[in-house]
Coordinates of C-alpha atoms in Angstrom, one line a residue:
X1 CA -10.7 177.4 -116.0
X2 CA -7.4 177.7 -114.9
X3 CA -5.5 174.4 -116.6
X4 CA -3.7 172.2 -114.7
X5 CA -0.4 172.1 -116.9
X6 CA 0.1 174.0 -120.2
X7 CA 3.3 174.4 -122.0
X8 CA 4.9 177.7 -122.9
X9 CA 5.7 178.2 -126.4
X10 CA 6.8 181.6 -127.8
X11 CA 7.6 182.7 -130.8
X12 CA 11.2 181.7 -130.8
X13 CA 10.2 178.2 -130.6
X14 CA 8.1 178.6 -133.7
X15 CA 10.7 180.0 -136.0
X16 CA 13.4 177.4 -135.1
X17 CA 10.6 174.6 -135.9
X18 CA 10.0 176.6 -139.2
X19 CA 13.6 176.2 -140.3
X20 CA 13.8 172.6 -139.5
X21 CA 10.7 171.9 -141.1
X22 CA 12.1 174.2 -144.3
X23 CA 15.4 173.0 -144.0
X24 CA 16.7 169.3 -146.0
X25 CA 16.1 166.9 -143.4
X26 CA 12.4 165.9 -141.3
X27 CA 13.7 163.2 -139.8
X28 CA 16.4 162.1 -137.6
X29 CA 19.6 164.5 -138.6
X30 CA 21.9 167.4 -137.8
X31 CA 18.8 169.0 -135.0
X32 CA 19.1 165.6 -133.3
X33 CA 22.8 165.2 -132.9
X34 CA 23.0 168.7 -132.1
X35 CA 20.2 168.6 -128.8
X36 CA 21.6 165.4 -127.8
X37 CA 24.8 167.1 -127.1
X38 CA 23.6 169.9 -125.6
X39 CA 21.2 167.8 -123.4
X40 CA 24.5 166.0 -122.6
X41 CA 26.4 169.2 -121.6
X42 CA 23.5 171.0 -119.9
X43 CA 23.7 168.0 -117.6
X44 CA 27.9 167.2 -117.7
X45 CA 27.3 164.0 -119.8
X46 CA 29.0 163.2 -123.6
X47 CA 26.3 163.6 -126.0
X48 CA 22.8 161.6 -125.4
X49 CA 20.2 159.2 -127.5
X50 CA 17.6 160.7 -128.6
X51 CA 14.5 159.0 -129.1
X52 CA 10.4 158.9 -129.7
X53 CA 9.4 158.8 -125.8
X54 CA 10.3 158.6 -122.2
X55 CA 9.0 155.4 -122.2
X56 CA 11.6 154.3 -125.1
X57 CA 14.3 156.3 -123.3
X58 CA 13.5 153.5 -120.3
X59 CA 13.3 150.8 -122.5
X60 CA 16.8 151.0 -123.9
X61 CA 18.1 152.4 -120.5
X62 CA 17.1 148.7 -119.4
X63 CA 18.2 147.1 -122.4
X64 CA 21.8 148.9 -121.7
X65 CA 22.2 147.5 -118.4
X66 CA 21.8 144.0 -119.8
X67 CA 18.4 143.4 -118.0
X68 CA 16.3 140.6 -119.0
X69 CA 14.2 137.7 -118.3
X70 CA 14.5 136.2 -114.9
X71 CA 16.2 139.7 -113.4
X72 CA 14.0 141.6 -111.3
X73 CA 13.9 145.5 -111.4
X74 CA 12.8 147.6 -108.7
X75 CA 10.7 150.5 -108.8
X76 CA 8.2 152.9 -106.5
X77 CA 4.6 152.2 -106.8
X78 CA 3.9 155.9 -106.5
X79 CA 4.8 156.9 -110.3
X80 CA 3.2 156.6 -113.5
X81 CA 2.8 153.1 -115.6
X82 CA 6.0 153.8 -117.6
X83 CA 8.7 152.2 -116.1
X84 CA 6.0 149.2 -115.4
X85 CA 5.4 149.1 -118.9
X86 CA 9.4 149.3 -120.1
X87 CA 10.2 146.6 -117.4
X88 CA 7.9 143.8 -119.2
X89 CA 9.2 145.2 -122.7
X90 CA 12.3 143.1 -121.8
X91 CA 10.7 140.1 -119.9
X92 CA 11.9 141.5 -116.3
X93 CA 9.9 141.2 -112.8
X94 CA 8.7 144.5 -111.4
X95 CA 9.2 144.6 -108.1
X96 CA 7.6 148.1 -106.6
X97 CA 8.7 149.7 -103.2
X98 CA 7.5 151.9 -100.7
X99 CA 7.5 156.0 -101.3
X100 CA 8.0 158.4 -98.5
X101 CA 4.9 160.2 -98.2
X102 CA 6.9 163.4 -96.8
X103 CA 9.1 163.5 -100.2
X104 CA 6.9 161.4 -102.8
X105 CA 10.5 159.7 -103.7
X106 CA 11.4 156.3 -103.0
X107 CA 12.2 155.3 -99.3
X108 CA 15.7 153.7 -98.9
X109 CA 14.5 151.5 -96.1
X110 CA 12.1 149.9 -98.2
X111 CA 14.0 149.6 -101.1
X112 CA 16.7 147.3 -99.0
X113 CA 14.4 145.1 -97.8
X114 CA 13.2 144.4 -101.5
X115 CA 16.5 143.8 -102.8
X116 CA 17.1 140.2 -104.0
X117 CA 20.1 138.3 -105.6
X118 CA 18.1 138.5 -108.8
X119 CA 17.8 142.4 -108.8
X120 CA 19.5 144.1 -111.7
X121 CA 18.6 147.7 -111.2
X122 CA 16.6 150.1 -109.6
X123 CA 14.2 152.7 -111.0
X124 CA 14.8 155.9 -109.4
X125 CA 12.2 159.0 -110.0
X126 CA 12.9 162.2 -109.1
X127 CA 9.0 163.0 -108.7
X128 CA 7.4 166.4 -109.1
X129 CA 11.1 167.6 -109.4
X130 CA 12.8 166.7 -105.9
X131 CA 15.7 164.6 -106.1
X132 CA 15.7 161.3 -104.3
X133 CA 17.8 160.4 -102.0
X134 CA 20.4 159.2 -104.0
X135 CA 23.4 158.9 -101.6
X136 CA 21.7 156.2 -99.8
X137 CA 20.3 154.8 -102.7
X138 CA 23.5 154.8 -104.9
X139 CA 24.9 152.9 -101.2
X140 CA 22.4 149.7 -102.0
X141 CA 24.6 148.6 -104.8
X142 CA 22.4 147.6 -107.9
X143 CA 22.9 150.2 -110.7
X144 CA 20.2 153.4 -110.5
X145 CA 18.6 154.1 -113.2
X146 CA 18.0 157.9 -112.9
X147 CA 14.1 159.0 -113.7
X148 CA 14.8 162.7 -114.6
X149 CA 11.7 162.8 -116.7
X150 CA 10.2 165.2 -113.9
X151 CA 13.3 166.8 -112.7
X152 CA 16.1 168.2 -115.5
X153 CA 17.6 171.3 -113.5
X154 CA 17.3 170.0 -110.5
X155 CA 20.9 169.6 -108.6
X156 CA 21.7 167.3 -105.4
X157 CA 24.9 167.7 -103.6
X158 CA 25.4 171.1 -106.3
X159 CA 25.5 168.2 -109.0
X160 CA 22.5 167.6 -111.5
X161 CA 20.1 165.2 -111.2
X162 CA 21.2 162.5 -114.0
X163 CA 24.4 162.2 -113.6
X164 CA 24.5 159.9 -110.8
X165 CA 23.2 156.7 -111.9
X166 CA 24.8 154.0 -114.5
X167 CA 21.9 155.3 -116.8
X168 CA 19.8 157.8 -116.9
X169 CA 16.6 159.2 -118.5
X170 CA 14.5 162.3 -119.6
X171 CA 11.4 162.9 -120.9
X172 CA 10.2 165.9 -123.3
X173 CA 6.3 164.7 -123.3
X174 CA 4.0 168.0 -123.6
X175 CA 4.0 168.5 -119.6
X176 CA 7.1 168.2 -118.8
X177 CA 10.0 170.9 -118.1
X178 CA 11.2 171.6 -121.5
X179 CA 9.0 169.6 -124.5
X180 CA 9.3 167.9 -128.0
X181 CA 5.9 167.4 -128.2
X182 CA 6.1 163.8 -127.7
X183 CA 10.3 162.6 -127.1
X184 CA 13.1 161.3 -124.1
X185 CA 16.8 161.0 -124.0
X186 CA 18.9 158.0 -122.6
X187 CA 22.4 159.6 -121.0
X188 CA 25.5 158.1 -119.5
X189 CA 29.0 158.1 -118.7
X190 CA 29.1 155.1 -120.5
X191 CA 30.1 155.5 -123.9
X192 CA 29.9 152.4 -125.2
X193 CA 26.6 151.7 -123.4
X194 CA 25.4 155.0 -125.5
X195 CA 27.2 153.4 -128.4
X196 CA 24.8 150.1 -128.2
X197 CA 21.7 152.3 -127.8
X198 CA 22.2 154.2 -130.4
X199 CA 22.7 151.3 -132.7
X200 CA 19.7 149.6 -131.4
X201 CA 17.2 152.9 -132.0
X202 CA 17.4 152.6 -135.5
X203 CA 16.6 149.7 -137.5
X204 CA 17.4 149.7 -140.7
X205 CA 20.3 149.7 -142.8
X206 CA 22.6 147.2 -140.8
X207 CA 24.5 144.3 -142.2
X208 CA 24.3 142.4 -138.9
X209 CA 20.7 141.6 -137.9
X210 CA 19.7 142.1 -134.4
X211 CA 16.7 143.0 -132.5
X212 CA 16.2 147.1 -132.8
X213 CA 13.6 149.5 -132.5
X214 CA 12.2 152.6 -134.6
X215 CA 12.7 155.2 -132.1
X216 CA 13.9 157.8 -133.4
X217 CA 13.1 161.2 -132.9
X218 CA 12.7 164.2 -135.9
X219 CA 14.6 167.1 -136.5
X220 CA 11.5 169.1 -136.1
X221 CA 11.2 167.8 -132.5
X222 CA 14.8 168.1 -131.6
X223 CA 14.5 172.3 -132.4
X224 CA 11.7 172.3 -130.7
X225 CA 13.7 171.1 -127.9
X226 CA 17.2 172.9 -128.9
X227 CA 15.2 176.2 -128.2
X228 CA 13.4 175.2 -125.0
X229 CA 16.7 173.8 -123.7
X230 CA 18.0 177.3 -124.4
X231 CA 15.1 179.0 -121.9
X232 CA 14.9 176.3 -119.1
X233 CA 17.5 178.3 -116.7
X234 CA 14.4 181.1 -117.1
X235 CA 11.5 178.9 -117.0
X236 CA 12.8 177.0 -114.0
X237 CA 13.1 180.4 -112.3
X238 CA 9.5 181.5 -112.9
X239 CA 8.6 178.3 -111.7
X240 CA 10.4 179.0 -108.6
X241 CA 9.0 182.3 -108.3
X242 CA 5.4 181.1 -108.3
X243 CA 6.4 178.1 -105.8
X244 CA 7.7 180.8 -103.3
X245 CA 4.0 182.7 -103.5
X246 CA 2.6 179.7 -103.0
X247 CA 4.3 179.0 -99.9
X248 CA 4.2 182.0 -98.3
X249 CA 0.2 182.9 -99.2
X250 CA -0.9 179.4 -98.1
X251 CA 1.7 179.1 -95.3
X252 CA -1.1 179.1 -92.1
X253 CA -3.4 176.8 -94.1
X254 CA -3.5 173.3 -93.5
X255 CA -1.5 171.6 -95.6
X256 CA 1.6 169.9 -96.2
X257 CA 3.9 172.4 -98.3
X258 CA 6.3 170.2 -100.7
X259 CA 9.7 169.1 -98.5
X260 CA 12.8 171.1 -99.1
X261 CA 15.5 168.4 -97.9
X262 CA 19.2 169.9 -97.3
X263 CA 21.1 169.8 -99.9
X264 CA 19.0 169.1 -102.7
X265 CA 16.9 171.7 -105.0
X266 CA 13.4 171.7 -106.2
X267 CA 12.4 172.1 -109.7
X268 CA 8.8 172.3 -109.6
X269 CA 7.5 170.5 -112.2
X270 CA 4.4 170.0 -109.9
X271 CA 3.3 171.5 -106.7
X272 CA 1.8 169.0 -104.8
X273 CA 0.3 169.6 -101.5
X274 CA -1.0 167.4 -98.6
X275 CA -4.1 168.3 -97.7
X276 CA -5.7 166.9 -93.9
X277 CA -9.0 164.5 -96.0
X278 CA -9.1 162.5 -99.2
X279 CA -7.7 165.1 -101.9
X280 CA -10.3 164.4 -104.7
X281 CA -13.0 166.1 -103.2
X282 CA -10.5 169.2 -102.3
X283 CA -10.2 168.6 -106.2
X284 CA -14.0 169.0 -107.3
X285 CA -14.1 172.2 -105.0
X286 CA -11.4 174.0 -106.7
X287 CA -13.1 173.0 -109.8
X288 CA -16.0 174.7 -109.0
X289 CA -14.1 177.9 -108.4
X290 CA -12.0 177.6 -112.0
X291 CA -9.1 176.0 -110.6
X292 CA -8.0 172.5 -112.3
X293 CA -6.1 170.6 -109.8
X294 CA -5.7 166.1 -109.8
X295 CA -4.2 163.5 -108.0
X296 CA -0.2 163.4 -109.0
X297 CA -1.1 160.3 -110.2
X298 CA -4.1 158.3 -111.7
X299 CA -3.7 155.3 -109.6
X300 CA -0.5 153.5 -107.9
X301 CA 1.0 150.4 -109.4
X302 CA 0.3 148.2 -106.6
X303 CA -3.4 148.8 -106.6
X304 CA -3.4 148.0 -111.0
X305 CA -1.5 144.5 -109.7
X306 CA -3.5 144.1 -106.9
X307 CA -1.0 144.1 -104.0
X308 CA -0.6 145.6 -100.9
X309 CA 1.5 146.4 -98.2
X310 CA 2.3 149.8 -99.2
X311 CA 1.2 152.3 -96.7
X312 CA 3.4 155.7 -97.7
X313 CA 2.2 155.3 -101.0
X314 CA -1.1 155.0 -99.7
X315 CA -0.9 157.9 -97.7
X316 CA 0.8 160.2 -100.6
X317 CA -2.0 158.6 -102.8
X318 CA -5.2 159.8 -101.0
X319 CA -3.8 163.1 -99.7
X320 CA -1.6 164.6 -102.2
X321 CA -3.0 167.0 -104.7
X322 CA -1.0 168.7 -107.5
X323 CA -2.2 172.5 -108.0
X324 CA -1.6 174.2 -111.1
X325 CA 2.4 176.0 -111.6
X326 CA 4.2 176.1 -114.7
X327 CA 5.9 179.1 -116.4
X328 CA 2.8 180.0 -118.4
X329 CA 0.5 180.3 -116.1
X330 CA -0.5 184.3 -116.0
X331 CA 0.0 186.5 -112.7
X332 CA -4.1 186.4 -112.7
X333 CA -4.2 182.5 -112.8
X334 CA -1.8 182.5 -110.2
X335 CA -3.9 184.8 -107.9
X336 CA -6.9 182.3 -108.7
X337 CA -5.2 179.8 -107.3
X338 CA -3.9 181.0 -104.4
X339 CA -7.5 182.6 -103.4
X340 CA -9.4 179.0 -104.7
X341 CA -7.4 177.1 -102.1
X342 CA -7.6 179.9 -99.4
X343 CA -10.9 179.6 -100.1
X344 CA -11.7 176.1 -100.1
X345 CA -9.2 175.3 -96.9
X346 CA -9.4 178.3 -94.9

C-alpha cells in the first residue's frame, strides 16, 4: 500500500537527535531556544514559544489575546477538533462559519455575518497549505489568529503565512510539513504577549502563583525540528514537483484540481481533489488498487454539535478526497497514484 502521509526522516535528522539526547540537557534548553528563533526568523517574527502540541500552541494563542468566558471565538467547521477543543480550554463560545468549497478556507462573507459584539477572535486555517484570504479577513476587525499548522512556507502577498494575524500558530505533529514528533509554536509581533506565554508554559519554579501549564517541549524534539527546519525550502519543493505531475497527468479527468488563487502560494501539505460523487467510495476503490487516500477530514464540527446551515462545508465534506503527496513518497508510489486514479475516474 501506498500510505497516505509518511514523514521523511534521513539520516541527518538522526545524528542531531543523537547529540541532543547525548548532550546535558533532555528537557526544555539550549535546542529549544535555539528552534524557536529560527522558527521566528524563517517566518520574520522575534523568537517563538515552543510547546508540547498544536493544540497547546492554540490554547495559549487564546489565552494571549485575553479570551475567556462569555467571548465568543470564530472558527470554520471544515477543520479538525483542535481549535474546538482549545476554545472550551478557556470557557469561550465556538462559533463555526462557512468554508468555500472552491479553496477549503474560510469564506469572508460568512464570517461577517457571524460576527457579534462578543467576538474576540477569529480562527484562521490555512488548510491543506493555501492561504486564506486574509486581506478581507484581516478587514473584519477582530484579531486573526493565524492556523499555520498546515501551511509554514506558504507566502500571500510575497509575505509568509503567520505573520499577519495578532497571533499565530504552528504545528510539528508527525504529518505535518516539518515534525517534532509530537510539538507547535505560538509566534507574534507581540513581545510581551510572547513574554506572558512563555511564562505561563512552564509551571514551576515561580514566586507568584498563577494558573500555568506543563507544555513544554524537549531538546530532543526541538533538533528534530532545528534539522527539518533546515530542509523545508527542499521538501516544499519536492512537494511542488509532485503537485505539478499531478495536475498535468490528471488534468482531462473529472475533478476539481486544488485552487491556485492570485497572489497566494500553495504548499501542499495535502492534495485534495474534488471528485463529481460522494468521495469515500472513490476512497475504497483506490484502496483496492494500493493507493491510501481519506476524507481531509474525519467529520465537520457542525455535524459533532449537531448544527446546520453549512452548505460549502457540506459540499467540501462529501466531495473532497486527499491523495497521497509528501516528500517521501518514491517516484514508483507516485506513478501508482497517478495511474490508480486514472484508473478509477477515467
Amino acid at each position: 500500500m501506498v500510505p497516505h502521509s509518511r514523514p521523511w526522516i534521513t539520516a541527518a535528522d538522526v545524528r542531531a537527535v543523537a547529540r541532543a539526547v547525548r548532550g546535558a540537557a533532555l528537557a526544555q534548553g539550549a535546542e529549544v531556544a535555539g528552534f524557536e528563533a529560527e522558527v521566528g526568523g524563517f517566518l520574520g517574527l522575534p523568537p517563538g514559544v515552543a510547546v508540547s502540541s498544536g493544540t497547546a500552541a492554540l490554547h495559549l494563542a487564546l489565552l494571549g489575546l485575553g479570551v475567556g468566558p462569555g467571548d465568543e471565538v470564530i472558527l470554520p467547521s471544515y477543520v479538525c477538533v483542535a481549535p474546538l477543543h482549545a476554545i472550551e480550554y478557556v470557557g469561550a463560545t465556538p462559533r463555526l462559519a462557512d468554508v468555500d468549497p472552491a479553496t477549503y478556507n474560510l469564506d469572508p462573507a460568512d464570517v461577517r455575518r457571524r460576527i457579534t459584539r462578543r467576538t474576540r477572535a477569529i480562527i484562521v486555517p490555512h488548510q491543506f497549505g493555501l492561504p486564506a484570504d486574509l486581506d478581507v479577513l484581516l478587514a473584519l476587525g477582530p484579531p486573526l489568529i493565524e492556523d499555520c499548522a498546515q501551511a509554514i512556507g506558504a507566502r500571500y502577498r510575497g509575505r509568509p503565512v503567520g505573520s499577519f494575524g495578532a497571533v499565530s500558530i504552528v504545528s510539528f505533529y508527525a504529518t505535518k510539513l516539518l515534525t517534532t514528533g509530537e510539538g507547535g509554536m505560538v509566534l507574534s509581533r507581540d513581545r510581551r504577549l510572547l513574554a506572558r506565554l512563555r511564562d505561563r508554559r512552564d509551571y514551576d519554579e515561580r514566586r507568584r502563583h498563577a494558573v500555568r501549564y506543563n507544555y513544554k517541549l524537549t531538546d530532543f524534539q526541538a533538533a528534530l525540528g532545528r534539522s527539518q527546519l533546515r530542509r523545508l525550502p527542499a521538501m516544499l519543493s519536492r512537494r511542488a514537483a509532485i503537485a505539478g505531475c499531478y495536475r498535468r497527468r490528471w488534468a482531462d479527468l473529472p475533478i476539481t484540481l486544488p485552487a491556485l488563487p492570485a497572489g497566494r502560494s500553495h504548499v501542499y501539505h495535502r492534495f485534495v481533489i474534488g471528485v463529481p460523487g460522494a468521495a469515500a467510495p472513490v476512497a475504497r476503490r483506490l484502496s483496492r488498487l494500493g493507493v491510501t487516500a481519506r476524507l481531509p477530514i474525519f467529520q465537520p464540527i457542525h455535524i459533532t454539535l449537531g448544527l446546520d446551515g453549512f452548505p460549502g462545508t457540506a459540499h467540501a465534506f462529501r466531495h473532497g478526497l486527499s491523495v497521497p503527496l509528501y516528500p517521501a513518497l518514491t517516484s514508483r508510489e507516485e506513478a501508482l497514484v497517478i495511474r490508480g486514479l486514472q484508473r478509477v475516474l477515467a
